PDB file of C-alpha atoms in Angstrom:
ATOM      1  CA  MET X   1       0.000   0.000   0.000  1.00 42.00           C
ATOM      2  CA  ARG X   2       1.197   3.507  -0.660  1.00 45.00           C
ATOM      3  CA  GLU X   3       2.153   5.599   2.351  1.00 53.00           C
ATOM      4  CA  ASN X   4      -0.492   8.260   1.734  1.00 60.00           C
ATOM      5  CA  THR X   5      -3.258   5.689   1.333  1.00 67.00           C
ATOM      6  CA  PRO X   6      -5.263   5.322   4.546  1.00 84.00           C
ATOM      7  CA  ARG X   7      -5.303   1.855   6.030  1.00 91.00           C
ATOM      8  CA  PRO X   8      -8.613   0.019   5.632  1.00 94.00           C
ATOM      9  CA  ARG X   9     -10.480  -0.021   8.948  1.00 97.00           C
ATOM     10  CA  VAL X  10     -11.662  -3.524   9.850  1.00 98.00           C
ATOM     11  CA  VAL X  11     -13.518  -5.567  12.431  1.00 98.00           C
ATOM     12  CA  PHE X  12     -13.066  -9.355  12.518  1.00 98.00           C
ATOM     13  CA  ASP X  13     -15.701 -11.676  13.885  1.00 97.00           C
ATOM     14  CA  CYS X  14     -14.840 -14.331  16.484  1.00 96.00           C
ATOM     15  CA  MET X  15     -14.394 -17.135  13.966  1.00 95.00           C
ATOM     16  CA  VAL X  16     -11.569 -15.245  12.228  1.00 97.00           C
ATOM     17  CA  TYR X  17      -9.658 -15.348  15.511  1.00 97.00           C
ATOM     18  CA  LEU X  18     -10.513 -19.024  16.011  1.00 96.00           C
ATOM     19  CA  GLN X  19      -9.391 -19.974  12.522  1.00 95.00           C
ATOM     20  CA  ALA X  20      -6.173 -17.938  12.856  1.00 95.00           C
ATOM     21  CA  THR X  21      -5.379 -19.847  16.039  1.00 94.00           C
ATOM     22  CA  VAL X  22      -6.080 -23.228  14.463  1.00 93.00           C
ATOM     23  CA  SER X  23      -4.104 -22.693  11.236  1.00 91.00           C
ATOM     24  CA  GLU X  24      -1.149 -20.375  10.903  1.00 89.00           C
ATOM     25  CA  SER X  25      -1.196 -20.836   7.120  1.00 91.00           C
ATOM     26  CA  GLY X  26      -4.861 -20.114   6.431  1.00 93.00           C
ATOM     27  CA  PRO X  27      -6.646 -16.945   5.345  1.00 95.00           C
ATOM     28  CA  ALA X  28      -7.509 -15.873   8.902  1.00 95.00           C
ATOM     29  CA  ALA X  29      -3.848 -16.029   9.946  1.00 95.00           C
ATOM     30  CA  ALA X  30      -2.964 -13.985   6.854  1.00 95.00           C
ATOM     31  CA  LEU X  31      -5.425 -11.347   8.066  1.00 96.00           C
ATOM     32  CA  LEU X  32      -3.659 -11.160  11.420  1.00 95.00           C
ATOM     33  CA  ARG X  33      -0.313 -10.777   9.656  1.00 94.00           C
ATOM     34  CA  LEU X  34      -1.763  -7.768   7.832  1.00 94.00           C
ATOM     35  CA  ILE X  35      -2.591  -6.313  11.251  1.00 95.00           C
ATOM     36  CA  ASP X  36       0.947  -7.058  12.472  1.00 94.00           C
ATOM     37  CA  ASN X  37       2.364  -5.276   9.408  1.00 93.00           C
ATOM     38  CA  ASP X  38       0.125  -2.229   9.959  1.00 92.00           C
ATOM     39  CA  THR X  39      -1.560  -2.785   6.595  1.00 92.00           C
ATOM     40  CA  LEU X  40      -4.984  -2.732   8.261  1.00 94.00           C
ATOM     41  CA  ALA X  41      -6.433  -0.807  11.185  1.00 96.00           C
ATOM     42  CA  LEU X  42      -8.175  -3.366  13.399  1.00 98.00           C
ATOM     43  CA  PHE X  43     -10.860  -2.459  15.917  1.00 98.00           C
ATOM     44  CA  VAL X  44     -12.009  -4.713  18.707  1.00 98.00           C
ATOM     45  CA  SER X  45     -14.151  -4.295  21.806  1.00 97.00           C
ATOM     46  CA  GLU X  46     -13.764  -5.743  25.274  1.00 96.00           C
ATOM     47  CA  ASP X  47     -16.957  -7.763  24.612  1.00 95.00           C
ATOM     48  CA  ILE X  48     -15.415  -9.299  21.505  1.00 97.00           C
ATOM     49  CA  LEU X  49     -12.139 -10.104  23.263  1.00 97.00           C
ATOM     50  CA  GLU X  50     -14.114 -11.812  26.020  1.00 96.00           C
ATOM     51  CA  GLU X  51     -16.097 -13.818  23.462  1.00 97.00           C
ATOM     52  CA  VAL X  52     -12.892 -14.857  21.685  1.00 97.00           C
ATOM     53  CA  ARG X  53     -11.359 -16.001  24.974  1.00 97.00           C
ATOM     54  CA  GLU X  54     -14.537 -17.885  25.935  1.00 97.00           C
ATOM     55  CA  VAL X  55     -15.006 -19.589  22.546  1.00 97.00           C
ATOM     56  CA  LEU X  56     -11.348 -20.627  22.340  1.00 97.00           C
ATOM     57  CA  SER X  57     -11.617 -22.111  25.845  1.00 96.00           C
ATOM     58  CA  ARG X  58     -14.640 -24.304  25.158  1.00 97.00           C
ATOM     59  CA  PRO X  59     -13.911 -27.994  25.762  1.00 96.00           C
ATOM     60  CA  LYS X  60     -15.649 -28.975  22.509  1.00 97.00           C
ATOM     61  CA  ILE X  61     -13.472 -26.538  20.511  1.00 96.00           C
ATOM     62  CA  ARG X  62     -10.312 -27.654  22.326  1.00 96.00           C
ATOM     63  CA  LYS X  63     -11.086 -31.343  21.746  1.00 96.00           C
ATOM     64  CA  LYS X  64     -11.560 -30.752  18.013  1.00 96.00           C
ATOM     65  CA  ASN X  65      -8.514 -28.429  17.811  1.00 95.00           C
ATOM     66  CA  PRO X  66      -5.856 -29.648  20.266  1.00 94.00           C
ATOM     67  CA  GLU X  67      -3.425 -27.005  18.955  1.00 92.00           C
ATOM     68  CA  ILE X  68      -5.491 -24.380  20.819  1.00 95.00           C
ATOM     69  CA  THR X  69      -3.905 -24.048  24.244  1.00 95.00           C
ATOM     70  CA  ASP X  70      -4.236 -21.526  27.040  1.00 96.00           C
ATOM     71  CA  GLU X  71      -0.841 -20.150  25.995  1.00 95.00           C
ATOM     72  CA  ARG X  72      -1.885 -19.696  22.340  1.00 94.00           C
ATOM     73  CA  VAL X  73      -5.093 -17.964  23.407  1.00 96.00           C
ATOM     74  CA  ALA X  74      -3.153 -15.631  25.710  1.00 96.00           C
ATOM     75  CA  VAL X  75      -0.685 -14.841  22.914  1.00 95.00           C
ATOM     76  CA  LEU X  76      -3.547 -14.116  20.507  1.00 96.00           C
ATOM     77  CA  ILE X  77      -5.345 -11.799  22.947  1.00 97.00           C
ATOM     78  CA  THR X  78      -2.099  -9.956  23.736  1.00 97.00           C
ATOM     79  CA  ARG X  79      -1.278  -9.654  20.033  1.00 95.00           C
ATOM     80  CA  VAL X  80      -4.706  -8.221  19.258  1.00 97.00           C
ATOM     81  CA  ARG X  81      -4.589  -5.811  22.214  1.00 96.00           C
ATOM     82  CA  GLU X  82      -1.176  -4.540  21.092  1.00 96.00           C
ATOM     83  CA  LYS X  83      -2.100  -3.982  17.447  1.00 96.00           C
ATOM     84  CA  ALA X  84      -5.802  -3.093  17.531  1.00 97.00           C
ATOM     85  CA  THR X  85      -7.709  -0.129  18.811  1.00 97.00           C
ATOM     86  CA  VAL X  86      -9.711  -1.460  21.753  1.00 97.00           C
ATOM     87  CA  VAL X  87     -13.068   0.254  22.210  1.00 96.00           C
ATOM     88  CA  ASP X  88     -14.545   0.149  25.718  1.00 93.00           C
ATOM     89  CA  VAL X  89     -18.094   1.333  25.035  1.00 92.00           C
ATOM     90  CA  VAL X  90     -19.967   0.476  21.849  1.00 96.00           C
ATOM     91  CA  PRO X  91     -23.393   2.101  21.491  1.00 96.00           C
ATOM     92  CA  ARG X  92     -26.171   0.026  19.991  1.00 96.00           C
ATOM     93  CA  GLN X  93     -26.921   1.666  16.656  1.00 95.00           C
ATOM     94  CA  PHE X  94     -28.275  -1.322  14.767  1.00 96.00           C
ATOM     95  CA  THR X  95     -30.537  -4.119  15.932  1.00 95.00           C
ATOM     96  CA  TYR X  96     -30.233  -7.414  14.084  1.00 95.00           C
ATOM     97  CA  SER X  97     -33.142  -9.710  14.838  1.00 94.00           C
ATOM     98  CA  ARG X  98     -31.807 -12.468  12.567  1.00 93.00           C
ATOM     99  CA  ASP X  99     -28.877 -13.007  14.981  1.00 93.00           C
ATOM    100  CA  PRO X 100     -28.690 -10.625  17.959  1.00 95.00           C
ATOM    101  CA  LYS X 101     -25.333 -12.153  19.010  1.00 94.00           C
ATOM    102  CA  ASP X 102     -23.820 -10.613  15.867  1.00 96.00           C
ATOM    103  CA  GLU X 103     -24.864  -7.102  16.887  1.00 97.00           C
ATOM    104  CA  LYS X 104     -21.625  -6.530  18.846  1.00 97.00           C
ATOM    105  CA  TYR X 105     -19.633  -6.850  15.604  1.00 98.00           C
ATOM    106  CA  ILE X 106     -22.000  -4.770  13.517  1.00 98.00           C
ATOM    107  CA  ASN X 107     -22.214  -1.997  16.100  1.00 98.00           C
ATOM    108  CA  LEU X 108     -18.450  -1.915  16.639  1.00 98.00           C
ATOM    109  CA  ALA X 109     -17.930  -1.568  12.895  1.00 98.00           C
ATOM    110  CA  ILE X 110     -20.496   1.235  12.767  1.00 98.00           C
ATOM    111  CA  GLU X 111     -19.067   3.041  15.804  1.00 97.00           C
ATOM    112  CA  THR X 112     -15.482   2.914  14.515  1.00 97.00           C
ATOM    113  CA  GLU X 113     -16.472   3.789  10.941  1.00 97.00           C
ATOM    114  CA  ALA X 114     -14.897   0.556   9.758  1.00 97.00           C
ATOM    115  CA  HIS X 115     -14.838  -0.082   6.045  1.00 96.00           C
ATOM    116  CA  TYR X 116     -15.115  -3.849   6.435  1.00 98.00           C
ATOM    117  CA  LEU X 117     -16.530  -6.446   8.767  1.00 98.00           C
ATOM    118  CA  VAL X 118     -14.696  -9.668   7.882  1.00 98.00           C
ATOM    119  CA  SER X 119     -16.619 -12.850   8.577  1.00 97.00           C
ATOM    120  CA  ARG X 120     -17.702 -16.230   7.262  1.00 95.00           C
ATOM    121  CA  ASP X 121     -20.928 -15.989   9.275  1.00 96.00           C
ATOM    122  CA  LYS X 122     -23.883 -16.419   6.922  1.00 96.00           C
ATOM    123  CA  ASP X 123     -26.067 -14.149   9.053  1.00 95.00           C
ATOM    124  CA  LEU X 124     -23.553 -11.310   8.812  1.00 97.00           C
ATOM    125  CA  LEU X 125     -22.870 -11.858   5.105  1.00 97.00           C
ATOM    126  CA  GLU X 126     -26.623 -11.788   4.483  1.00 96.00           C
ATOM    127  CA  LEU X 127     -26.600  -8.082   5.383  1.00 97.00           C
ATOM    128  CA  MET X 128     -24.996  -7.382   1.996  1.00 97.00           C
ATOM    129  CA  THR X 129     -27.373  -9.409  -0.157  1.00 96.00           C
ATOM    130  CA  GLY X 130     -30.516 -10.074   1.854  1.00 96.00           C
ATOM    131  CA  SER X 131     -33.924  -8.857   0.730  1.00 96.00           C
ATOM    132  CA  THR X 132     -35.414  -8.374   4.205  1.00 95.00           C
ATOM    133  CA  GLU X 133     -36.201  -4.852   5.359  1.00 96.00           C
ATOM    134  CA  GLU X 134     -33.548  -5.250   8.046  1.00 95.00           C
ATOM    135  CA  CYS X 135     -30.839  -5.978   5.451  1.00 96.00           C
ATOM    136  CA  LYS X 136     -32.017  -3.215   3.150  1.00 97.00           C
ATOM    137  CA  ASP X 137     -32.043  -0.801   6.093  1.00 96.00           C
ATOM    138  CA  PHE X 138     -28.471  -1.780   6.974  1.00 97.00           C
ATOM    139  CA  ARG X 139     -27.247  -1.148   3.418  1.00 97.00           C
ATOM    140  CA  ARG X 140     -29.142   2.137   3.210  1.00 97.00           C
ATOM    141  CA  ARG X 141     -27.879   3.478   6.554  1.00 97.00           C
ATOM    142  CA  PHE X 142     -24.320   2.172   6.452  1.00 97.00           C
ATOM    143  CA  ARG X 143     -23.344   2.383   2.787  1.00 95.00           C
ATOM    144  CA  LEU X 144     -19.605   2.522   3.444  1.00 95.00           C
ATOM    145  CA  LEU X 145     -19.510  -0.632   5.589  1.00 97.00           C
ATOM    146  CA  LYS X 146     -19.092  -3.896   3.702  1.00 97.00           C
ATOM    147  CA  VAL X 147     -19.407  -7.367   5.195  1.00 98.00           C
ATOM    148  CA  ILE X 148     -17.021  -9.663   3.351  1.00 97.00           C
ATOM    149  CA  GLU X 149     -15.570 -13.130   3.788  1.00 97.00           C
ATOM    150  CA  PRO X 150     -11.832 -13.511   4.549  1.00 96.00           C
ATOM    151  CA  VAL X 151     -10.594 -14.856   1.203  1.00 94.00           C
ATOM    152  CA  GLY X 152     -12.463 -12.204  -0.760  1.00 94.00           C
ATOM    153  CA  PHE X 153     -11.089  -9.529   1.531  1.00 96.00           C
ATOM    154  CA  LEU X 154      -7.509 -10.829   1.174  1.00 94.00           C
ATOM    155  CA  THR X 155      -7.885 -10.871  -2.602  1.00 92.00           C
ATOM    156  CA  MET X 156      -8.968  -7.256  -2.475  1.00 90.00           C
ATOM    157  CA  VAL X 157      -6.270  -5.880  -0.150  1.00 88.00           C
ATOM    158  CA  MET X 158      -3.182  -7.924  -1.033  1.00 77.00           C
ATOM    159  CA  PRO X 159      -1.274  -7.663  -4.284  1.00 63.00           C
ATOM    160  CA  LYS X 160      -1.460 -11.007  -6.083  1.00 55.00           C
ATOM    161  CA  GLU X 161       2.290 -11.609  -5.974  1.00 42.00           C
ATOM    162  CA  THR X 162       2.423 -11.314  -2.162  1.00 49.00           C
ATOM    163  CA  ARG X 163      -0.466 -13.634  -1.365  1.00 47.00           C
ATOM    164  CA  GLU X 164       0.230 -16.858   0.424  1.00 52.00           C
ATOM    165  CA  PRO X 165      -1.738 -19.979  -0.422  1.00 49.00           C
ATOM    166  CA  THR X 166      -5.147 -19.917   1.244  1.00 47.00           C
ATOM    167  CA  ALA X 167      -6.123 -23.547   0.778  1.00 43.00           C
TER     168      ALA X 167
END
């Protein structure tokens, strides 16, 4: 990216953090490397950090992904805290009846004027294409905010020659 080009402002959902912890070679880990390199401006809230910690500590998740350890979770949380802007209070500006648990991500992105909310969550992605009044209202009110999946986002922000395999 050119020096005078502002960094894209992003919010990642919880599964991006989970996937980055499980696979250091996958798309989610590539997203975190972009944060480490100051290519992106990441925003996170205390609520999201707590959800990440809780999800990555679930016995079912740990059993399926034995590479997730307390130490790796602590390193991830510290890494995110060091590189992201942590927002303490996030006002509720959008109500999402389809999945109220996703509101924390949507409202953080709105509050921080993020350009992108990166997620594989079908409920969140539906905001961009859905025909419900709720989805149409979101697109009408928050035109600059795009919900996009990780691989599509990487394709958009990384020059082709610098991309790592995302298989």
